[in-house]
XYZ file of C-alpha atoms in Angstrom:
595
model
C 0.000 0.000 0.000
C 1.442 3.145 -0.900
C 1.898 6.148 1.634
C 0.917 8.418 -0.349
C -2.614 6.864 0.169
C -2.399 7.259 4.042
C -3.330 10.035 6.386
C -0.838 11.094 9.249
C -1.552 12.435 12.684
C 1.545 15.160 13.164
C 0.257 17.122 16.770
C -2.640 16.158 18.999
C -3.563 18.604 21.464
C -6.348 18.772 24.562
C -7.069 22.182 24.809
C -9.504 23.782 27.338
C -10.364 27.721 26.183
C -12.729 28.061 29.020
C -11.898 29.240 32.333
C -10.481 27.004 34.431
C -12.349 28.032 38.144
C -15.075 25.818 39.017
C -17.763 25.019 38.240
C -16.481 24.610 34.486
C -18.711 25.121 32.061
C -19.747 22.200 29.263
C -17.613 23.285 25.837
C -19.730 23.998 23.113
C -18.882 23.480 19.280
C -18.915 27.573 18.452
C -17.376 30.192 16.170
C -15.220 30.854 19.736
C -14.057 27.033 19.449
C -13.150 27.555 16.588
C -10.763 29.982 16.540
C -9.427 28.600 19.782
C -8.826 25.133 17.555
C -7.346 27.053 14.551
C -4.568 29.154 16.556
C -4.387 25.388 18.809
C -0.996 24.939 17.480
C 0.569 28.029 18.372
C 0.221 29.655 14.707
C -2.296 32.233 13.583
C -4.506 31.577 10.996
C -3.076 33.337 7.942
C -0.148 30.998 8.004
C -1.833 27.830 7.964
C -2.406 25.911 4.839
C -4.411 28.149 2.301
C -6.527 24.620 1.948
C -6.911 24.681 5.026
C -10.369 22.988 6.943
C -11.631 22.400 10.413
C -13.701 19.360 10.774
C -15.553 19.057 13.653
C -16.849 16.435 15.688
C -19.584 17.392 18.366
C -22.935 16.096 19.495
C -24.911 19.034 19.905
C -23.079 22.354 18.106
C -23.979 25.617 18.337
C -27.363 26.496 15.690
C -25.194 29.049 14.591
C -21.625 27.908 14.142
C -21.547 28.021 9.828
C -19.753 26.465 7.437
C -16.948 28.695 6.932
C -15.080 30.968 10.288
C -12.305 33.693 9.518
C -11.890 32.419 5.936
C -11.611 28.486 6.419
C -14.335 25.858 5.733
C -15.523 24.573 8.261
C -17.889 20.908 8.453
C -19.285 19.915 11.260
C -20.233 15.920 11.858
C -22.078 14.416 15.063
C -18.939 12.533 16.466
C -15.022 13.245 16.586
C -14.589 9.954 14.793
C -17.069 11.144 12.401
C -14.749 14.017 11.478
C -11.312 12.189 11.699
C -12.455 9.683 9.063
C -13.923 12.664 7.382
C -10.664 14.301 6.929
C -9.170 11.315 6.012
C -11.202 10.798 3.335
C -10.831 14.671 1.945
C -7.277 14.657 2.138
C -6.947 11.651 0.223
C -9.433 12.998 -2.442
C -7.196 16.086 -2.309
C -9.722 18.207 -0.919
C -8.131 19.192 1.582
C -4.204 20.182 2.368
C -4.145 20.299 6.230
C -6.972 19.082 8.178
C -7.559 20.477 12.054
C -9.923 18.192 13.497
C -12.169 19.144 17.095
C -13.227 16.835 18.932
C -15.550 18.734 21.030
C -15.783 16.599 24.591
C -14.109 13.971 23.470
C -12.184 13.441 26.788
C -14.214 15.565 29.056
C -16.906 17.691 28.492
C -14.772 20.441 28.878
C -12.145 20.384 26.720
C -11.458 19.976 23.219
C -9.215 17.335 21.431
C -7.101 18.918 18.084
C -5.429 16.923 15.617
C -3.202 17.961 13.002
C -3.461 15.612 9.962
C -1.996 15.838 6.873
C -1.380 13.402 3.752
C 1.553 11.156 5.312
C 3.615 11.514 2.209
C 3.964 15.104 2.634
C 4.284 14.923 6.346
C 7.507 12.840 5.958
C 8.329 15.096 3.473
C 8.095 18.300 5.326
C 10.161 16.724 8.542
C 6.901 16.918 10.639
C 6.432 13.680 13.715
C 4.585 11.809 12.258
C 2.346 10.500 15.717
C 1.006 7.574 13.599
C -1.511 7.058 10.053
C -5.161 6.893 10.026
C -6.521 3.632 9.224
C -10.495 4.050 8.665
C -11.109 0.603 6.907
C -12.496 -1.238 10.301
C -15.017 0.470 12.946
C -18.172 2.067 12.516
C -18.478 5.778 10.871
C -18.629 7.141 14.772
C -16.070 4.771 16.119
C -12.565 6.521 16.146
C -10.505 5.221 13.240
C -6.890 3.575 14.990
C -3.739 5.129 14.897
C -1.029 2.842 13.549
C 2.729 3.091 14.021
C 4.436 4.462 10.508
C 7.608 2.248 9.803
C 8.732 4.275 6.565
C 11.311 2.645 4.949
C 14.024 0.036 7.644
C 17.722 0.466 8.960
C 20.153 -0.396 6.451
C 23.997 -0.191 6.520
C 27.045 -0.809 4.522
C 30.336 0.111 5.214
C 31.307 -0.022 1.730
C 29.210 3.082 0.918
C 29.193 6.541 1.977
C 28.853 8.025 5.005
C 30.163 11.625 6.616
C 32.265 11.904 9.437
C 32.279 15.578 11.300
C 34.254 17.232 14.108
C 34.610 20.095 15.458
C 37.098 22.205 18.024
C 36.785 25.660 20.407
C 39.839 26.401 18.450
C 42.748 24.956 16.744
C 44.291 23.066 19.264
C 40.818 21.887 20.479
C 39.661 20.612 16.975
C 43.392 18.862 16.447
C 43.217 16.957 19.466
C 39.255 15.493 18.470
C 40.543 15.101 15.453
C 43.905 12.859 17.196
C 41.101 11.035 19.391
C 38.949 10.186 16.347
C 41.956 9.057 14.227
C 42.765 5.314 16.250
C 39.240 4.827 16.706
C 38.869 4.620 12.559
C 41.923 2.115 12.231
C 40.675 -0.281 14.419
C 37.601 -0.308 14.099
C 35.358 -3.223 12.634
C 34.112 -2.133 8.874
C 30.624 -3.246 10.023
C 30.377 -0.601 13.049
C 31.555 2.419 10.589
C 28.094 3.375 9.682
C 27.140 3.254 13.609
C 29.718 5.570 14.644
C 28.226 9.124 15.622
C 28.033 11.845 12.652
C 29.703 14.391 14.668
C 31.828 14.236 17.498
C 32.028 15.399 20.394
C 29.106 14.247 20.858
C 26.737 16.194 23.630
C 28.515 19.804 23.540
C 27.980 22.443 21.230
C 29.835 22.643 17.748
C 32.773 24.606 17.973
C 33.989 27.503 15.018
C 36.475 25.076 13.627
C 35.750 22.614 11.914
C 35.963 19.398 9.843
C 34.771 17.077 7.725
C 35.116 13.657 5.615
C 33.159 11.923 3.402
C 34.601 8.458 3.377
C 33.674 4.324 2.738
C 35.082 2.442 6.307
C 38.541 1.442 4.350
C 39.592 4.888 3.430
C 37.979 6.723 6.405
C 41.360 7.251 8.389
C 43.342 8.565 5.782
C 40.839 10.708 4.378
C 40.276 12.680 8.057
C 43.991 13.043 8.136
C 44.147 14.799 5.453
C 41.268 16.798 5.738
C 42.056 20.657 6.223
C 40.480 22.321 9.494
C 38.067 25.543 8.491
C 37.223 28.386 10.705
C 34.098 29.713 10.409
C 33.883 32.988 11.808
C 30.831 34.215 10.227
C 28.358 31.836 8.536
C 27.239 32.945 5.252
C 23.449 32.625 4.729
C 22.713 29.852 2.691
C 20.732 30.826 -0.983
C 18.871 27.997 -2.387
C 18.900 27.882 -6.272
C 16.684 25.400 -8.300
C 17.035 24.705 -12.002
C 14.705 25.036 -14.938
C 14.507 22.688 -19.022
C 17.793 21.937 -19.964
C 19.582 20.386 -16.610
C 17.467 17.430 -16.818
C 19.226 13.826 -17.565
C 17.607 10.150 -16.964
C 18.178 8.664 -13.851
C 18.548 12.388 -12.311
C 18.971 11.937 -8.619
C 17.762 8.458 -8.809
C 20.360 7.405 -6.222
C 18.833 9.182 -3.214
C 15.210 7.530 -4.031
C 14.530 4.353 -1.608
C 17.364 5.663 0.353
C 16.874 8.642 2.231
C 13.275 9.242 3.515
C 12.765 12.990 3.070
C 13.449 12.809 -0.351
C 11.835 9.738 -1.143
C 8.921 10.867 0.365
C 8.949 14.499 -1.315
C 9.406 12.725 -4.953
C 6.261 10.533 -4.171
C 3.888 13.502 -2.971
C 4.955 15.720 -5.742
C 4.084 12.864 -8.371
C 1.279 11.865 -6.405
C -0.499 14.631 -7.560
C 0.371 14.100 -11.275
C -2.366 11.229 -10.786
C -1.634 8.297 -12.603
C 1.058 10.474 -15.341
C 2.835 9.974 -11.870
C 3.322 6.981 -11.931
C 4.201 6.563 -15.962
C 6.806 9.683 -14.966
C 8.365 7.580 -11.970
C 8.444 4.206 -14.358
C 10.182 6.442 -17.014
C 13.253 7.754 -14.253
C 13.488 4.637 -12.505
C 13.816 2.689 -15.756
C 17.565 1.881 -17.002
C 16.315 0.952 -20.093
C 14.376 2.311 -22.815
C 11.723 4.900 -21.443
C 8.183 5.098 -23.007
C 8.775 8.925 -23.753
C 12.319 10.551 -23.448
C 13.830 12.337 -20.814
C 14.242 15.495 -22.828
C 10.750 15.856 -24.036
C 9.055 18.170 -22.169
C 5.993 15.923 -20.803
C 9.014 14.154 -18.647
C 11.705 16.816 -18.007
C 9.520 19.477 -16.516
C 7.415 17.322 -14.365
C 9.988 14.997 -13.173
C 12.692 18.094 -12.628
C 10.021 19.388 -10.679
C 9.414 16.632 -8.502
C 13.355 16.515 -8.287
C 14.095 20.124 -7.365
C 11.460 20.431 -5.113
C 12.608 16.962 -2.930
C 16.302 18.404 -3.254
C 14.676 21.238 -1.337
C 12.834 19.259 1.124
C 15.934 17.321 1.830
C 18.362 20.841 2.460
C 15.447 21.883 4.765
C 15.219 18.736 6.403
C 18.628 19.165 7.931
C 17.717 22.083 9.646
C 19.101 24.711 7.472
C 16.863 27.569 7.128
C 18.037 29.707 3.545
C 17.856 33.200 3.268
C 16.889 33.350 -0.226
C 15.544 31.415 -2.855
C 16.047 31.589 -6.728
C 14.944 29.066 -9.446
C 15.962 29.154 -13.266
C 12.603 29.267 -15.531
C 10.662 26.437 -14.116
C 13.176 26.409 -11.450
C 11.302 29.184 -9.939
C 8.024 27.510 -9.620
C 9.646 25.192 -6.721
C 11.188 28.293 -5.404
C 7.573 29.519 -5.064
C 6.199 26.314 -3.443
C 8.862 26.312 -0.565
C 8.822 29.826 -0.138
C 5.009 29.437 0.845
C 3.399 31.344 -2.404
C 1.144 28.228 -3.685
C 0.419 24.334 -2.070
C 2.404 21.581 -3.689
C -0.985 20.266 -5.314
C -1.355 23.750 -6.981
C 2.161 23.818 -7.551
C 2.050 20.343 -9.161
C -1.321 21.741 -11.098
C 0.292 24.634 -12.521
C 3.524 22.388 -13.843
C 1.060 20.337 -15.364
C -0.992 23.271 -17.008
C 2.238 24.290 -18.189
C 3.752 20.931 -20.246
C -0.310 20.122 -21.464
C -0.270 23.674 -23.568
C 3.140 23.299 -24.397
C 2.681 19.908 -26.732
C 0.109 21.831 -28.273
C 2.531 24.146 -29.916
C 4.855 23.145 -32.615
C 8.294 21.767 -32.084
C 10.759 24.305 -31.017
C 13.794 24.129 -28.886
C 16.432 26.139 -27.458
C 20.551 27.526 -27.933
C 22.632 28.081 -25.569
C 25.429 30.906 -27.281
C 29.056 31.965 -25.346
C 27.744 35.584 -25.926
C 26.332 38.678 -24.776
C 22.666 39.492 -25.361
C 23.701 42.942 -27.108
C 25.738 40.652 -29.988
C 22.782 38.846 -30.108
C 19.866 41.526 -30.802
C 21.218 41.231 -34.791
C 20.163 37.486 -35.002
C 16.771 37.725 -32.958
C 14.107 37.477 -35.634
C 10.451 36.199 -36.472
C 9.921 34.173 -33.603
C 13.126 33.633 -32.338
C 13.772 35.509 -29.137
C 16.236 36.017 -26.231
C 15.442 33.102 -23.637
C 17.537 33.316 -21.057
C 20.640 35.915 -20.186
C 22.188 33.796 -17.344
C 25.930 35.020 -17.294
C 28.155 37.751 -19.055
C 28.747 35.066 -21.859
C 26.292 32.801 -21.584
C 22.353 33.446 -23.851
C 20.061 31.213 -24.531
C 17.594 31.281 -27.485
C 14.364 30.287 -28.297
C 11.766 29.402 -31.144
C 10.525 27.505 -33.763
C 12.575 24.496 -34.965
C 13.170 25.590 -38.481
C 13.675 29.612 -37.500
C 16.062 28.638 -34.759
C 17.736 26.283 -36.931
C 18.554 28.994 -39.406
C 19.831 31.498 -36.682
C 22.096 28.860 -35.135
C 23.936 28.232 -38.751
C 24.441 31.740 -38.909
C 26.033 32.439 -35.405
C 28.350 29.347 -36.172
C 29.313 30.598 -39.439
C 29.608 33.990 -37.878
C 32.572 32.177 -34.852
C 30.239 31.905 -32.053
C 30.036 28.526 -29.860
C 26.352 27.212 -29.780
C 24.835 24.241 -27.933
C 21.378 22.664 -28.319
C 20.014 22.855 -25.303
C 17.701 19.801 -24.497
C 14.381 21.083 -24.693
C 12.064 19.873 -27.657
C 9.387 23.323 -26.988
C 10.105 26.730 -27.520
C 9.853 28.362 -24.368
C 10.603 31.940 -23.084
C 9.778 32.841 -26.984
C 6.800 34.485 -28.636
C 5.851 31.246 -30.506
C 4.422 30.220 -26.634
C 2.034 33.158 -26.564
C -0.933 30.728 -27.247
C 0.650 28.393 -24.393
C 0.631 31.287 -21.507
C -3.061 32.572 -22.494
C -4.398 29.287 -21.898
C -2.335 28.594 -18.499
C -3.636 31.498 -17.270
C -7.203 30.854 -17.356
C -6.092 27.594 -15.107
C -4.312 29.448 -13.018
C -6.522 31.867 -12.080
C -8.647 29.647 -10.303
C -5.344 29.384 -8.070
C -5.108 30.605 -4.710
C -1.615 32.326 -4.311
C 0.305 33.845 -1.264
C 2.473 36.910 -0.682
C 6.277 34.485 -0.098
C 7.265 33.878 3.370
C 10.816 33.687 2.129
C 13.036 36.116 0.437
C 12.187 34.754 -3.133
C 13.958 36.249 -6.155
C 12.681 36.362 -9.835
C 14.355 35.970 -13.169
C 11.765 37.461 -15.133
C 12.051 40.742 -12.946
C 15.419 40.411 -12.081
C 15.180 40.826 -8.405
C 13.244 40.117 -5.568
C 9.863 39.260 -5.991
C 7.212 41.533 -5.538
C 4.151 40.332 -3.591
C 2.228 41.557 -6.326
C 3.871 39.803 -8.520
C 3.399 36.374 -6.121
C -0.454 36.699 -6.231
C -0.473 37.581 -9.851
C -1.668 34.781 -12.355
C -0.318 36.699 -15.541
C 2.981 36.763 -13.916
C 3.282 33.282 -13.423
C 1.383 32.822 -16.904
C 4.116 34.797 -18.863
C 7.003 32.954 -17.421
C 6.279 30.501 -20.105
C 7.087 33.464 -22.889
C 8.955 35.974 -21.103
C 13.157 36.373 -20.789
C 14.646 35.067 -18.122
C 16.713 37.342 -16.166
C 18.953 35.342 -13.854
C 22.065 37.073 -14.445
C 20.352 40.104 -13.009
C 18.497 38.491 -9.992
C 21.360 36.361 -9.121
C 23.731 40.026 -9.031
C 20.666 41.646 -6.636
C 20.757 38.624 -4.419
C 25.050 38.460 -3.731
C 24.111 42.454 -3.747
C 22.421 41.928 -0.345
C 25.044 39.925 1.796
C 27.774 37.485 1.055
C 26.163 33.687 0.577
C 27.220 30.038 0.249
C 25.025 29.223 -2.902
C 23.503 25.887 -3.143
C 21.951 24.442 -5.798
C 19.393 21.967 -5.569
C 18.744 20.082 -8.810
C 21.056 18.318 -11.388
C 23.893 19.325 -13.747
C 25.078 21.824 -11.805
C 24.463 24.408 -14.647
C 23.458 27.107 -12.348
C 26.486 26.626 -9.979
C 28.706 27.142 -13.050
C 26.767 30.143 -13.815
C 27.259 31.128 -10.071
C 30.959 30.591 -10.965
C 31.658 33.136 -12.727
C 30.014 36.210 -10.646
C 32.936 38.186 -9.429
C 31.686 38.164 -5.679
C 32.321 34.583 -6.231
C 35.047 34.350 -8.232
C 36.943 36.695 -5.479
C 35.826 34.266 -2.780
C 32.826 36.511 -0.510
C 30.353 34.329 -2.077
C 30.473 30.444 -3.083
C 28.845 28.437 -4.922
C 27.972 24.237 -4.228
C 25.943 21.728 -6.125
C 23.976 18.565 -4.797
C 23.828 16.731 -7.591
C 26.721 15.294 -9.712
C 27.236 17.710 -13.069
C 26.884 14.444 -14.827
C 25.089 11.236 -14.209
C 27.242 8.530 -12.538
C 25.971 5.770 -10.018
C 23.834 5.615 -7.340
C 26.521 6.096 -5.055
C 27.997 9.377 -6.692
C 24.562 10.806 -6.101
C 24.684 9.680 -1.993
C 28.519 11.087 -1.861
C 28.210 14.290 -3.850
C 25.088 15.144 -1.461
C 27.001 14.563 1.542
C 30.060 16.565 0.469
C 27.224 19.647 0.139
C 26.383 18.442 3.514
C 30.014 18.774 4.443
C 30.161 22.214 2.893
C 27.210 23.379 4.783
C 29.132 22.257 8.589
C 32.426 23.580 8.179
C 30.810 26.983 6.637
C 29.647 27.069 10.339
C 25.654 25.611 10.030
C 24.190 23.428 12.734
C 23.200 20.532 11.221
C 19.958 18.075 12.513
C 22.452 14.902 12.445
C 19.729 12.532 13.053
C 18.762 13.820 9.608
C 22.089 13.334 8.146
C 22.517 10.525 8.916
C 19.662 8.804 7.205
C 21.583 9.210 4.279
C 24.004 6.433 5.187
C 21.244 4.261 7.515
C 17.995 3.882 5.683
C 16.904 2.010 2.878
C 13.552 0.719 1.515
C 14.085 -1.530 -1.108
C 10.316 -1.892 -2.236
C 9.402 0.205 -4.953
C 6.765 1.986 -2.505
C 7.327 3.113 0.843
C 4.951 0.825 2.835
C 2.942 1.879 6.183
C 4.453 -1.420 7.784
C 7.896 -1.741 6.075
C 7.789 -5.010 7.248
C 5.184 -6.361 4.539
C 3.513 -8.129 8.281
C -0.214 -7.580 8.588
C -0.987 -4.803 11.036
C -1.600 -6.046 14.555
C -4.436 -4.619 16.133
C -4.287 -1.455 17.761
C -6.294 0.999 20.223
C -8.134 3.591 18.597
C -6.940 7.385 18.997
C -8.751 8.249 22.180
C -6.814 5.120 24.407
C-alpha cells in the first residue's frame, strides 16, 4: 500500500479555552471554538495551509456555528470519529491540504481534542512527527478510526558506501586533538560498526567555530580525516537555495537518493502523487535503465519529473535544519522556489507544472541555444519568432523558437565564430511562438489561490526580488512561459544583499557554473555548491556528492539536525513503494486514537 494513500496524525492537542475556576462550564462546538482550535498549534490563521479545513466532531453544536469561520471551511459531523475519518477521506481525495480536526468533549466535556493531519507523504516530506496514520477501513463511521505506528522505509547499513564523518574544536588546538582522538578509533575499528559511529563528534557539547569534515567508505575513512584541512568559520554565510529550470534534466537524475533517504523519497512521491496516474508513468520512465516510453528530454518528462526533483532536493536541504535566506529558481526552477517559499500548495504547484507541459505539446516543435555571448551581440540574429530566452551570465544566452527559425539562426552564429549548444528542450519556451501556451495557463491558473512568499524569493523574469504583487499575480506566473529570463540580473541583486554560500538543488550543476563566474564569487565573498553530480554517474555518486554539500554546509559554520544526516548512510527501503508497515507483516491490532 502506498503512503501516499495514508493520512498522518503530526500534533494532537487537549485544549480547554474556558476558564479554568469551578464550576467549568460544558464546551460547546462555536465560532469561539473555533478559533481557539485554529490558533491550537501556536500559529495564527493566515499561516496555515491556504486549503486549510476544520472538521468538527460534536454532538450538539452551536445552531449558529456556519460552514466557513475567519476564511476556512468549516464541516461539522455528530462525532469526533465522524470528522477524523472525514478528513481522512478529503485529504486523500485532495480536498483538503491540512486538516484540524475538534473533537468537542471527546475526553471531558470540557475540553477539546485537536489533531493535526496531513497526507503522510507530505508529512515525511516536510520533517513533521509523524504520531502515527489513520486507518479508517475497520469500525463504525462514529467509532474513532486507529492510529497505527508508521515504519517508513528500515535500517540499512554498509560500510562499503558513503557516510560523513564531522568534528569540530573551540579552536585549533581543540579541533586537532578530536581530530587525534577520532583518528585510532577509525583504524581499528570493525568495517561493520563504521556506519554506527556518531556523525559528529564530540558528541553532547555544542559545535565549535572550527571545523571538519570527511566523506569516506570504512577502508579509506582514516586517511581521508587526516588529510582533511580544518576551516574556521567565523561568520556563517546565509545559505541561498537555487533550483534549475529545461535543460539540466538527464535520466536517472537523482535516482540514487530515491529508496534511500526518507525525506526525499517521500517528497518525490507527494509531488508525483499529484500528477495522478502520469505519476506513476513519470516515476516508471526515471526509474527505468532501459528504454523509457517517452524521453527524458521531451518536455511531458523533463519538466514534471525536474520538478518533482528540485522540489525533494529542497525538502531534503530543509530537512537538515538549514533555514536559507533566499531562494532563486531558473525558468521552471522558480516555480519550486515559489512552493517552498510558501506562495502556492504543492498540489497547486504540481497543477500549474502540469498546465504548463499540457499547452506546451500543443505548440509546434521548437527548442532552445545556448550561445558563449552577450545578449547585445545577439539583438542582430533575434528574428520572427526567435527571441532572447535566457541571459544567465556575461557570456552565456540562450535562445528560443521555432525548430526551423532557430535552426537557421544557429547556422548563422556558427558561421559567424560563435560557440552554440542545443540545449535539451524539444518546446520553444521563453519565446513568442508560446504566446498561445501562456493565455491558456492562465485561465487555469486563475482559479489558483496564491500567497504573498514567506521567504526572500527572487525572480528571473524581474530580475530581483519578488514583488508580492507579482506572487499573487496569475499573468505573472502565466508569462514565465514566454517571457526572458533574467537570472544574471536576480542572481547580481541577491550576492548584492550579503555574502552567501550558494547551493543548488537540482542536477547538472548548470546554475552553480553560472554562479561561478560572478565576481563576488570568483573573489571568494560568495560560493557556490551543487547537490547533484554535473553528470550522471551511479547511485553512489549521487549519496557522496550530497554529503560533500552536507560537508560544505558544517564547516561553513551551520548546525546541522544529524539525526537527519545521517539517514543518508542508515535507511533504505528496497520496495518500490514506501509501505505503512515496512515489514510487509499484517498490522496487529491497535487501540483507537482516544486510548
Amino acid at each position: 500500500m502506498s503512503l501516499t494513500s495514508y493520512s498522518a496524525v503530526v500534533r494532537r492537542l487537549v485544549i480547554s479555552p474556558g476558564s479554568t475556576q469551578p464550576p467549568r462550564a460544558r464546551i460547546v462546538a462555536s465560532a469561539a471554538g473555533v478559533s481557539a482550535v485554529l490558533r491550537a498549534f501556536g500559529k495564527p490563521p493566515e499561516e496555515l495551509p491556504v486549503r486549510t479545513i476544520v472538521y468538527v466532531g460534536a454532538i450538539d453544536p452551536d445552531p449558529g456555528l456556519g460552514s466557513e469561520h475567519e476564511g476556512f471551511t468549516v464541516r461539522t459531523v455528530s462525532t469526533p470519529g465522524r470528522a477524523l475519518r472525514l478528513a481522512d477521506r478529503e485529504l486523500r481525495d485532495g480536498i483538503a491540504d491540512f486538516a484540524m480536526v475538534a473533537g468537542f468533549g471527546e475526553l471531558d466535556p470540557h475540553t477539546i481534542t485537536v489533531y493535526a493531519v496531513k497526507r503522510a507523504a507530505e508529512a515525511i516530506a516536510e520533517a513533521d512527527r509523524v504520531l502515527g496514520v489513520l486507518d479508517a477501513s475497520g469500525g463504525t463511521d462514529d467509532e474513532m478510526p486507529a492510529l497505527r505506528p508508521l515504519h517508513h522505509g528500515r535500517r540499512a547499513t554498509d560500510p562499503e558506501q558513503h557516510r560523513l564523518l564531522l568534528w569540530s574544536g573551540q579552536d585549533a588546538a581543540d579541533e586537532s586533538r578530536v581530530r587525534s582522538e577520532l583518528l585510532p578509533l577509525l583504524s581499528g575499528l570493525h568495517s561493520e560498526a563504521y556506519p554506527a559511529l556518531p556523525t559528529a563528534v564530540p558528541c553532547g557539547t555544542t559545535p565549535g567555530p572550527v571545523r571538519g569534515a570527511a566523506v569516506s567508505v570504512s577502508a579509506l575513512a582514516a586517511a581521508t580525516v587526516h588529510k582533511a584541512k580544518p576551516v574556521t568559520a567565523a561568520r556563517p554565510r546565509p545559505v541561498a537555495l537555487l533550483f534549475p529550470g529545461q535543460g539540466s534534466q538527464h535520466a536517472g537524475m537523482a535516482a540514487g537518493l530515491y529508496l534511500r533517504e526518507p525525506v526525499f523519497t517521500a517528497a518525490v512521491d507527494a509531488a508525483l502523487s499529484h500528477m495522478g496516474e502520469e505519476g506513476h508513468r513519470i516515476r516508471e520512465d526515471w526509474l527505468n535503465s532501459g528504454s523509457p516510453r517517452i524521453d527524458i528530454d521531451d518536455v511531458r518528462r523533463a519538466q514534471p519529473l525536474l520538478f518533482a526533483v528540485d522540489y525533494a532536493l529542497g525538502r531534503l536541504i530543509l530537512s537538515w535544519g538549514v533555514r536559507p535566506a533566499a531562494l532563486l529558481g531558473h525558468s521552471a526552477g522558480e516555480l519550486v522556489a515559489a512552493t517552498l517559499a510558501g506562495v502556492m500548495a504543492l498540489p497547486d504547484a504540481v497543477a500549474m507544472m502540469m498546465a504548463r507541459v499540457r499547452e506546451a505539446v500543443r505548440i509546434p516543435e521548437g527548442g532552445m541555444l545556448a550561445v558563449a555571448a552577450s545578449e547585445e551581440q545577439l539583438h542582430p540574429y533575434v528574428e520572427g519568432d526567435v527571441a532572447i530566452a535566457a541571459v544567465n551570465a556575461a557570456q552565456q544566452v540562450m535562445l528560443a523558437g521555432s525548430a526551423a527559425p532557430l535552426a537557421d539562426v544557429a547556422a548563422d552564429l556558427r558561421s559567424d565564430g560563435f560557440t552554440v549548444v542545443n540545449v535539451p528542450a524539444t518546446s520553444p519556451f521563453h519565446s513568442p511562438a508560446m504566446a498561445p501556451a501562456s493565455d491558456a495557463v492562465e485561465a487555469v491558473y486563475r482559479g489558483i489561490p496564491l500567497r504573498e512568499p514567506r521567504l526572500p524569493l527572487y525572480s528571473g523574469y524581474t530580475g530581483g526580488l519578488m514583488h508580492p504583487e507579482d506572487a499573487v499575480s496569475p499573468r505573472f506566473w502565466a508569462r514565465q512561459i514566454t517571457d526572458t529570463v533574467y537570472f544574471k540580473a536576480a542572481l547580481e541583486e541577491l550576492l548584492a544583499v550579503d555574502d552567501m554560500l550558494l547551493i543548488e538543488a537540482g542536477p547538472r550543476q548548470t546554475l552553480t557554473a553560472f554562479a561561478r563566474r560572478h565576481r563576488a564569487v570568483r573573489l571568494g565573498a560568495s560560493a557556490a555548491a551543487a547537490l547533484l553530480p554535473a553528470r550522471r554517474g551511479t547511485p553512489e555518486a549521487d549519496r557522496q556528492s550530497v554529503l560533500a554539500t552536507a560537508a560544505r554546509i558544517w564547516t561553513e559554520g551551520h548546525d546541522l539536525d544529524l539525526d537527519a544526516l545521517s539517514r543518508l548512510w542508515t535507511w533504505s527501503d528496497e520496495e518500490p513503494v514506501a509501505t505503512v508497515t515496512g515489514t510487509g507483516a499484517p498490522w496487529e491490532p491497535a487501540a483507537a486514537l482516544r486510548s
